[in-house]
PDB file of C-alpha atoms in Angstrom:
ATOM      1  CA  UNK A  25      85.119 135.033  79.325  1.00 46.00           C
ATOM      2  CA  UNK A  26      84.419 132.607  82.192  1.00 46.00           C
ATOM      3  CA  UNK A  27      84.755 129.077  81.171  1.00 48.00           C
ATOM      4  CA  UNK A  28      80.615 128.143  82.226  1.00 44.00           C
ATOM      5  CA  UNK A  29      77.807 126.187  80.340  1.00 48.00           C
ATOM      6  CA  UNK A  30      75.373 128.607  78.872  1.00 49.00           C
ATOM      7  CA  UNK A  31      72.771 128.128  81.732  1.00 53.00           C
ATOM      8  CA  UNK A  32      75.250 129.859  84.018  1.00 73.00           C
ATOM      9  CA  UNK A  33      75.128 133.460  84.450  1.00 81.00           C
ATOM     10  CA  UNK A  34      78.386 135.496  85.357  1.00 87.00           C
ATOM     11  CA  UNK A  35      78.802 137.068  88.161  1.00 94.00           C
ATOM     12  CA  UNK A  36      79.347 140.790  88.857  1.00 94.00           C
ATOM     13  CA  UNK A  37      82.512 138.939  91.481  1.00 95.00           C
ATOM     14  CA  UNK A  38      83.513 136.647  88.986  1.00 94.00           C
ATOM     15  CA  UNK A  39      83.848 139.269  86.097  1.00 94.00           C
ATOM     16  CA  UNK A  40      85.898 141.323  88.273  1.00 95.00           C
ATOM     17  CA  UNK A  41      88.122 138.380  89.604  1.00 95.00           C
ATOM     18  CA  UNK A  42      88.795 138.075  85.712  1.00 93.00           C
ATOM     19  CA  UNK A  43      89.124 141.899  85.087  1.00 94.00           C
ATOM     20  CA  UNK A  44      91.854 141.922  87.900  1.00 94.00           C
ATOM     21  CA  UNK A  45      93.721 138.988  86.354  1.00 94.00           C
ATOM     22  CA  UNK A  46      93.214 140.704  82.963  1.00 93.00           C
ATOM     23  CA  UNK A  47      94.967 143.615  84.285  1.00 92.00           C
ATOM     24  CA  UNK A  48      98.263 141.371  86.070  1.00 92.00           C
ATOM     25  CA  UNK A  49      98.878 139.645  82.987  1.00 90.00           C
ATOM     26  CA  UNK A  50      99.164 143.089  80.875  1.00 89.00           C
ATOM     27  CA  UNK A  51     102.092 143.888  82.964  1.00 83.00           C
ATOM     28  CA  UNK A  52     103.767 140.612  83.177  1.00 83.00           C
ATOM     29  CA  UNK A  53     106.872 139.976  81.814  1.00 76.00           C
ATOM     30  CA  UNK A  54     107.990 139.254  78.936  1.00 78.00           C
ATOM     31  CA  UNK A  55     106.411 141.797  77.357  1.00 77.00           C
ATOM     32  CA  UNK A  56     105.419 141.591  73.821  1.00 80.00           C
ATOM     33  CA  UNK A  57     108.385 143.497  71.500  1.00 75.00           C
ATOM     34  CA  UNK A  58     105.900 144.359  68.795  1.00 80.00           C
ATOM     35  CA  UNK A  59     105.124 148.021  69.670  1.00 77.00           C
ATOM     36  CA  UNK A  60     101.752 147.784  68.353  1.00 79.00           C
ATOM     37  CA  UNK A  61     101.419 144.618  70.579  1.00 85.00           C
ATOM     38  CA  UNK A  62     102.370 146.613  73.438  1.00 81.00           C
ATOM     39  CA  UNK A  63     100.387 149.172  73.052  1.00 84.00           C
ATOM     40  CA  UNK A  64      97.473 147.266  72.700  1.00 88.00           C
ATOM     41  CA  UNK A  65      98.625 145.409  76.076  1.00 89.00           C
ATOM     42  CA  UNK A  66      99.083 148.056  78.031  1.00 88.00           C
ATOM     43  CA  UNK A  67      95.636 150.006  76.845  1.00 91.00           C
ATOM     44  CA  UNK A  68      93.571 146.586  77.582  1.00 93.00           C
ATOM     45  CA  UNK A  69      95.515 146.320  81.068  1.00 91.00           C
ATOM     46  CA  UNK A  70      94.106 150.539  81.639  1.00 93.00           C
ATOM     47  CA  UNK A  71      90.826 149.937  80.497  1.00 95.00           C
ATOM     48  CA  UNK A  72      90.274 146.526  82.542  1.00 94.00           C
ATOM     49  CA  UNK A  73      91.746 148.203  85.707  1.00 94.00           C
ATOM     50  CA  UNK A  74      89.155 151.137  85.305  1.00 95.00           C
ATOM     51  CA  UNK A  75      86.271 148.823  84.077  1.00 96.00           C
ATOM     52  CA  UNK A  76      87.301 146.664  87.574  1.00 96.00           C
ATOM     53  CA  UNK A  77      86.910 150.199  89.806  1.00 96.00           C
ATOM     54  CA  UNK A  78      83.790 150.984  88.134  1.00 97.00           C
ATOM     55  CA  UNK A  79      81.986 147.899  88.414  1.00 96.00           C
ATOM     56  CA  UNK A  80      83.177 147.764  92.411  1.00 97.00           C
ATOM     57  CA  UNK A  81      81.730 150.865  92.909  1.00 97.00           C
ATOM     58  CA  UNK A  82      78.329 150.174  91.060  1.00 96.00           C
ATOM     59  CA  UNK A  83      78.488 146.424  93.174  1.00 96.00           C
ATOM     60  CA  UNK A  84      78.188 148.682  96.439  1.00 96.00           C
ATOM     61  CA  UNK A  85      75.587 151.345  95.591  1.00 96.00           C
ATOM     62  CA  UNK A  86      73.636 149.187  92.509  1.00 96.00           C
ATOM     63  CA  UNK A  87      73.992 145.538  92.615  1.00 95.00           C
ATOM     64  CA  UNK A  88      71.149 145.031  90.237  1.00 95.00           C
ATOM     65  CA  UNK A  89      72.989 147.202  87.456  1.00 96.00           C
ATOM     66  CA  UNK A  90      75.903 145.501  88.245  1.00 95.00           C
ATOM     67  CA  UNK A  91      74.611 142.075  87.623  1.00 95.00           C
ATOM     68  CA  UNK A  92      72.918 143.231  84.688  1.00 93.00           C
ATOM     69  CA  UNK A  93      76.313 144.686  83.146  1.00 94.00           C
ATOM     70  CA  UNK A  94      77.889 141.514  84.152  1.00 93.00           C
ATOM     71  CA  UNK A  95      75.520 139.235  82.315  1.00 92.00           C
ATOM     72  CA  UNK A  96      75.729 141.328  79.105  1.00 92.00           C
ATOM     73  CA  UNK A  97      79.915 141.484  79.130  1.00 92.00           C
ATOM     74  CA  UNK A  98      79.797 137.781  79.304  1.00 89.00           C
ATOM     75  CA  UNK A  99      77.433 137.620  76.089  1.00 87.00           C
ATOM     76  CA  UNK A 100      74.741 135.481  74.824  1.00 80.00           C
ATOM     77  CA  UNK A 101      76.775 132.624  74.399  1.00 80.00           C
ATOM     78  CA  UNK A 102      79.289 132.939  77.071  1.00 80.00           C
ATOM     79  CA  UNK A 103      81.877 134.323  74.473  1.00 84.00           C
ATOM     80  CA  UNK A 104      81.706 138.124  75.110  1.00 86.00           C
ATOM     81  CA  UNK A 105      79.444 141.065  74.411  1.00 89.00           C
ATOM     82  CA  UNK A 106      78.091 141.371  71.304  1.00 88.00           C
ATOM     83  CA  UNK A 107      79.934 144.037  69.254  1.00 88.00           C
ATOM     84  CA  UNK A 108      77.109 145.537  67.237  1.00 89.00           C
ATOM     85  CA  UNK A 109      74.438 145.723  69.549  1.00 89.00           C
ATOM     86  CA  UNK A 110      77.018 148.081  72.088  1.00 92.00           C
ATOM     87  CA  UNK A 111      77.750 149.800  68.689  1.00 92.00           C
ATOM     88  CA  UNK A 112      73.928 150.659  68.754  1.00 93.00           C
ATOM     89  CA  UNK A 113      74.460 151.271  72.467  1.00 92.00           C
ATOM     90  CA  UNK A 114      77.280 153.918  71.942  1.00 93.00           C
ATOM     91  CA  UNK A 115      75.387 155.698  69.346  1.00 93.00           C
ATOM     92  CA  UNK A 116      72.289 156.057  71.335  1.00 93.00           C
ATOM     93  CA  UNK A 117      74.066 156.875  74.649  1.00 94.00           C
ATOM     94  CA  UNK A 118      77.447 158.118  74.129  1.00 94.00           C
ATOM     95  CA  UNK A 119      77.921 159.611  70.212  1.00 93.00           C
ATOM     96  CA  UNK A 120      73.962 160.600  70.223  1.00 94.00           C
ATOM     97  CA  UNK A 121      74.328 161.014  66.548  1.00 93.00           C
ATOM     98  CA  UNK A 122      74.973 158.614  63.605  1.00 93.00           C
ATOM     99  CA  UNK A 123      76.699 161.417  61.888  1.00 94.00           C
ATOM    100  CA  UNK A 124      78.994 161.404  64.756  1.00 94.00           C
ATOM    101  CA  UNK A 125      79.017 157.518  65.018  1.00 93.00           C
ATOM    102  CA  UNK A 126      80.041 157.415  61.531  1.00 94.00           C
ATOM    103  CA  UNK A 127      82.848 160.362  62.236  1.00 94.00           C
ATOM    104  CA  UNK A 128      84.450 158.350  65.347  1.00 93.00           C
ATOM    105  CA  UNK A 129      84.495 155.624  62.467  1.00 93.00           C
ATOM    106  CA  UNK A 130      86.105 157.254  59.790  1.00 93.00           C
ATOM    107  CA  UNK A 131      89.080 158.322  62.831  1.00 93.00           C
ATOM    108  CA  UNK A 132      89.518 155.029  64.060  1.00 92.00           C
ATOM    109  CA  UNK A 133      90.277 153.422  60.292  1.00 92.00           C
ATOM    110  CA  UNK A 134      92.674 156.086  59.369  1.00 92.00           C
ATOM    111  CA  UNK A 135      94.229 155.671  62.663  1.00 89.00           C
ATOM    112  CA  UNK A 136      94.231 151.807  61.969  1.00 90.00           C
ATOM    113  CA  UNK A 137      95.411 152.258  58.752  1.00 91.00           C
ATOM    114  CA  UNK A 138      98.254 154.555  60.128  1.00 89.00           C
ATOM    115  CA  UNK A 139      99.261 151.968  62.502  1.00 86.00           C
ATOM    116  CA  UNK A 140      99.284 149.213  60.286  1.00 88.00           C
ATOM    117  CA  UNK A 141     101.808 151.141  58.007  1.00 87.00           C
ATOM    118  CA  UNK A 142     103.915 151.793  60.837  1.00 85.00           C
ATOM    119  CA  UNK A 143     104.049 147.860  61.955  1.00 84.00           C
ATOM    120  CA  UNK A 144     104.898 147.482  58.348  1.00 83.00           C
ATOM    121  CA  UNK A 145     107.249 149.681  58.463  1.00 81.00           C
ATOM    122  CA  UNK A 146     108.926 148.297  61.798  1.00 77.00           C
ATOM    123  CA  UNK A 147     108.533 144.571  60.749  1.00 78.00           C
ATOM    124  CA  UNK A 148     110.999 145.039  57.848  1.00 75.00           C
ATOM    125  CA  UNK A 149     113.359 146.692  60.165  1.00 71.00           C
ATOM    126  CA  UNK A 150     113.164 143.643  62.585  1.00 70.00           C
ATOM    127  CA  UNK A 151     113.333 140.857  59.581  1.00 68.00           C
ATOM    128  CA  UNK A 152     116.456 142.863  58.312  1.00 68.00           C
ATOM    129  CA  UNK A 153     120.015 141.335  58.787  1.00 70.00           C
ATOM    130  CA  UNK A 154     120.529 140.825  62.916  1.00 70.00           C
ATOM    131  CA  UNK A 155     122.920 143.557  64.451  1.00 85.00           C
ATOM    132  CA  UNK A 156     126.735 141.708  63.801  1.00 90.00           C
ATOM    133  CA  UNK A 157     127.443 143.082  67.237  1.00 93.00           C
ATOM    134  CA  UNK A 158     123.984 141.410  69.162  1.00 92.00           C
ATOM    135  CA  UNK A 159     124.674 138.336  66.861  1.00 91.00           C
ATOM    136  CA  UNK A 160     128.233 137.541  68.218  1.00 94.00           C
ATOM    137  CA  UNK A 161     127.015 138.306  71.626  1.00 95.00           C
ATOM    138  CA  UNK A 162     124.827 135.887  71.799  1.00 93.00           C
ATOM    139  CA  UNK A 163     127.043 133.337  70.222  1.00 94.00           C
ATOM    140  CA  UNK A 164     129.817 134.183  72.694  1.00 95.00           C
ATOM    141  CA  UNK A 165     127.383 133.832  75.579  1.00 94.00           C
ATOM    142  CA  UNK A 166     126.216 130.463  74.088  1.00 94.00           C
ATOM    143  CA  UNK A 167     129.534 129.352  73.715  1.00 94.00           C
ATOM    144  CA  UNK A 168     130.839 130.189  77.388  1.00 94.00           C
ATOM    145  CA  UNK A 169     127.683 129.187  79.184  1.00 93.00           C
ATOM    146  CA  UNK A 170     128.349 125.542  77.362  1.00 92.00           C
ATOM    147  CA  UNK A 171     132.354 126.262  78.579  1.00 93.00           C
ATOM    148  CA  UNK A 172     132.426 127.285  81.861  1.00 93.00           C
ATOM    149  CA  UNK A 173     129.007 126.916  82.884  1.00 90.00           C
ATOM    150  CA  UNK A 174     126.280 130.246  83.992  1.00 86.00           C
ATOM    151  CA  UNK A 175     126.652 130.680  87.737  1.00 90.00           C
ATOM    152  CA  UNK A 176     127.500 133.740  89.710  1.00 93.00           C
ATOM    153  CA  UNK A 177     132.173 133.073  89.834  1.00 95.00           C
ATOM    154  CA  UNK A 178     130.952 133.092  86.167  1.00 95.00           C
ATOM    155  CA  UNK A 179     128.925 136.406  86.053  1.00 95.00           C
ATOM    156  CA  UNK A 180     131.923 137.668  88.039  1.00 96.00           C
ATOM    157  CA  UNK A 181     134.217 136.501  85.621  1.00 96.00           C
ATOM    158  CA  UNK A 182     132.759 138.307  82.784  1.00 96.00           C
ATOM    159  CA  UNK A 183     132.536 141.312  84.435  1.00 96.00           C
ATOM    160  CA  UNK A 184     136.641 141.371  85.078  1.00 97.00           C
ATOM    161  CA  UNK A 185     137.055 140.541  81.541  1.00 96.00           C
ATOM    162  CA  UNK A 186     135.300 143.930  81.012  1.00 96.00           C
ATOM    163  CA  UNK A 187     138.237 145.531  83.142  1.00 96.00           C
ATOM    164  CA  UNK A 188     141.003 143.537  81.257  1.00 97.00           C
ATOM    165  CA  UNK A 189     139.452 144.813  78.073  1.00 97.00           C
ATOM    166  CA  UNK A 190     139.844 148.300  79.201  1.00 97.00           C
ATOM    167  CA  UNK A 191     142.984 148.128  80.399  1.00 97.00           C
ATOM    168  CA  UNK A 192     144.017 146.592  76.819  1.00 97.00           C
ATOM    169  CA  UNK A 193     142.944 149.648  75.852  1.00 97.00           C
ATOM    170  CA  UNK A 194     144.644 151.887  77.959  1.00 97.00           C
ATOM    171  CA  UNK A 195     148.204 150.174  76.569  1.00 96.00           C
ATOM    172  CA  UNK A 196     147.470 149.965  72.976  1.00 96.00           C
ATOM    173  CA  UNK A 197     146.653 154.166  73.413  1.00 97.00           C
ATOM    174  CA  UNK A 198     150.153 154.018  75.269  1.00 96.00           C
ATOM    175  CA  UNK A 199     151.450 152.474  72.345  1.00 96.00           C
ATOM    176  CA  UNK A 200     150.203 155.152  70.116  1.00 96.00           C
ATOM    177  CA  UNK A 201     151.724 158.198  72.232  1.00 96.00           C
ATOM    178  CA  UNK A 202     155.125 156.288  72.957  1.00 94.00           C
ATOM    179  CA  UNK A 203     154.601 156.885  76.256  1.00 93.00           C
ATOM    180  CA  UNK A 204     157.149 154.226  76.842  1.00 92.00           C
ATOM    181  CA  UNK A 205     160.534 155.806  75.760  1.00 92.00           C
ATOM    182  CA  UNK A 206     161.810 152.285  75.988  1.00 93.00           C
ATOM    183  CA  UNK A 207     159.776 151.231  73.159  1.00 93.00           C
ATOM    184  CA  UNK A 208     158.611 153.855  71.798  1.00 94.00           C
ATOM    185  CA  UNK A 209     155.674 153.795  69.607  1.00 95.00           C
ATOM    186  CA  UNK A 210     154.274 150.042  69.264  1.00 95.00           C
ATOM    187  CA  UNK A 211     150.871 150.753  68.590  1.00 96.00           C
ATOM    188  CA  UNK A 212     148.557 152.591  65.995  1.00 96.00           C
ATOM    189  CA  UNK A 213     145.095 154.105  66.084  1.00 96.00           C
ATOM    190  CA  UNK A 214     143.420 151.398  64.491  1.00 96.00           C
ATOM    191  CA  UNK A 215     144.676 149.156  67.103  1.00 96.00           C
ATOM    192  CA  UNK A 216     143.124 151.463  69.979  1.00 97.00           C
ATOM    193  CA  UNK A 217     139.434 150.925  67.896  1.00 97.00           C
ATOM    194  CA  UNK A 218     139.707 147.512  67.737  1.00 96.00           C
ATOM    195  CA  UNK A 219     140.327 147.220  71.592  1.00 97.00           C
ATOM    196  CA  UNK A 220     137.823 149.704  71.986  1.00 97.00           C
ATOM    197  CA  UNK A 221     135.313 147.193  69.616  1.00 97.00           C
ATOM    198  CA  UNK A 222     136.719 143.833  72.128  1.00 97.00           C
ATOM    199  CA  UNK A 223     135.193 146.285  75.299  1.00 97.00           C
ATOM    200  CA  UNK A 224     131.737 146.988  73.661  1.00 97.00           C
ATOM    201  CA  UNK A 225     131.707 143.525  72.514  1.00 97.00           C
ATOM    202  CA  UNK A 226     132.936 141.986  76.505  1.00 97.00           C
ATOM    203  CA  UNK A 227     130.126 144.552  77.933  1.00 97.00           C
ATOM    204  CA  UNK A 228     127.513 143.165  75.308  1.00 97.00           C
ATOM    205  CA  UNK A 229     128.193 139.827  76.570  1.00 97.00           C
ATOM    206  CA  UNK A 230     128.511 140.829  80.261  1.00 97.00           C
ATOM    207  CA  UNK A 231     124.882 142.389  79.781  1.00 96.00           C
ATOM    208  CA  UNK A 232     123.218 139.123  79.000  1.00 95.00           C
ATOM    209  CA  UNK A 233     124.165 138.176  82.800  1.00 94.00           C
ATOM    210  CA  UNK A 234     121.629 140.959  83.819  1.00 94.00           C
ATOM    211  CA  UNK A 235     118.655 141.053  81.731  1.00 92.00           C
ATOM    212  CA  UNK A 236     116.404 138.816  79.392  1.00 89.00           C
ATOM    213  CA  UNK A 237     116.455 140.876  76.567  1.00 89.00           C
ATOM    214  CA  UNK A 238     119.858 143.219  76.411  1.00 92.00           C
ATOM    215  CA  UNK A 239     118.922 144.358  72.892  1.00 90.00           C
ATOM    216  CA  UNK A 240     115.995 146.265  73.313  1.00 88.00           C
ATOM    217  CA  UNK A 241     117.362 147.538  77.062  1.00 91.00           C
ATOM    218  CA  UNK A 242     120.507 149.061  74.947  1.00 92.00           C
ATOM    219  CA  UNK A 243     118.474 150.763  72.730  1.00 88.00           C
ATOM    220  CA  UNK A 244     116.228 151.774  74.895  1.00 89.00           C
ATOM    221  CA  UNK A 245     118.866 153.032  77.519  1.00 91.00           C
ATOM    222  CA  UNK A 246     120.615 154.861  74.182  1.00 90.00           C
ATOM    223  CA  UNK A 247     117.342 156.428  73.160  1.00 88.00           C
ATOM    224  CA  UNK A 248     117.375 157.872  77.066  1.00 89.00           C
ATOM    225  CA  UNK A 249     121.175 159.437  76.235  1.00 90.00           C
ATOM    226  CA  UNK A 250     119.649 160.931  73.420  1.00 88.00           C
ATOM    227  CA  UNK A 251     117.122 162.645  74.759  1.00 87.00           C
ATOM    228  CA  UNK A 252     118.971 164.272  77.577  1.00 89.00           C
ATOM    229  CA  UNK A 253     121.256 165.526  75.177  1.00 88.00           C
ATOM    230  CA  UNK A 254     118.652 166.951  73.047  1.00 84.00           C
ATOM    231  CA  UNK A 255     116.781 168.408  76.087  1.00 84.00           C
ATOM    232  CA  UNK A 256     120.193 170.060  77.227  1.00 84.00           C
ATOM    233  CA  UNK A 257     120.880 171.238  73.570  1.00 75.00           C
ATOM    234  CA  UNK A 258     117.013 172.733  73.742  1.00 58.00           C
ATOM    235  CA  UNK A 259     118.237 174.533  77.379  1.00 50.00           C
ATOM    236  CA  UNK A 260     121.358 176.264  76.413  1.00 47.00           C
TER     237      UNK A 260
END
């Protein structure tokens, strides 16, 4: 609410100067991880960017109603609107029935109930043991940012070791087909993984370069694979 004595009153333009704000920071990076945090975030940021249309609109054709609403959203005491007198409101205005009050009621606990079991849920996930392969990313980003510094010949530089990677790659699978009559076979399987392990590790590390959180954009850019591939699967 606006920061005022209690002899002020707010203003239909200041509440909407704070609405808009309201709105910018929901969207602002970083965004909360918590995905009941988010969702709260980006429901507050919806409902403050239609609250801010409505109450321009009522400004224009009702400015009396508008400072009225104003006054009430900032509350008695400057500290909001009070919670059980709009409760009375909504009953009277919106739900026109107690029985249906008491029915939106009964919804939103079980739904709060349900959510709070799911953050459960996804807070033991997030306190369990770090990803080993996230873990010695960050480690070896650590360690070469203290090395050789963070600026762009460096961002290049991990990029190329991306391509050496591969190209390790490429000869240990050489190896393993004695492509090389030469030498033969030099290589086994197991040696093609654990190149194959050094490339996701390199592009882990390269992916720092490009993004404050790499973690969550992997996952979310593998959870995007997946559902193409299901929605192709559901297709054919």
């Amino acid at each position: 609410m606006t920061d005022t004595d209690n002899t002020e009153t707010q203003t239909p333009e200041q509440l909407l100067v704070e609405l808009a704000e309201l709105h910018m920071r929901t969207h602002a990076s970083p965004l909360p991880k918590h995905p009941a945090a988010m969702g709260w975030q980006a429901t507050t940021g919806s409902m403050a960017a239609g609250f801010a249309r409505a109450l321009h609109a009522l400004m224009e054709t009702n400015p009396a109603k508008a400072a009225e609403i104003a006054e009430w959203f900032d509350g008695p005491f400057g500290e909001g609107p009070d919670s059980l007198q709009h409760t009375d409101w909504t009953e009277r205005h919106v739900a026109k029935s107690a029985k249906v009050l008491e029915q939106w009621s009964l919804d939103a606990r079980e739904a709060a109930t349900r959510a709070l079991e799911a953050t459960e849920d996804w807070e033991k996930t997030e306190q369990s043991e770090p990803s080993p392969l996230w873990a010695a990313a960050r480690h070896s980003v650590a360690w070469l940012d203290r090395t050789n510094g963070a600026g762009r010949h460096e961002t290049a530089m991990r990029l190329m070791k991306l391509v050496e990677e591969a190209g390790e790659v490429m000869q240990a699978y050489i190896g393993v087909e004695g492509q090389n009559p030469r030498k033969g076979v030099t290589h086994k399987p197991g040696d093609v993984a654990a190149e194959l392990c050094d490339v996701i590790l390199t592009a882990a590390v390269a992916l720092h370069r490009f993004t404050d959180d790499p973690e969550a954009l992997m996952a979310q850019h593998a959870a995007a694979v997946v559902r193409r591939i299901e929605a192709l699967g559901e297709g054919s």
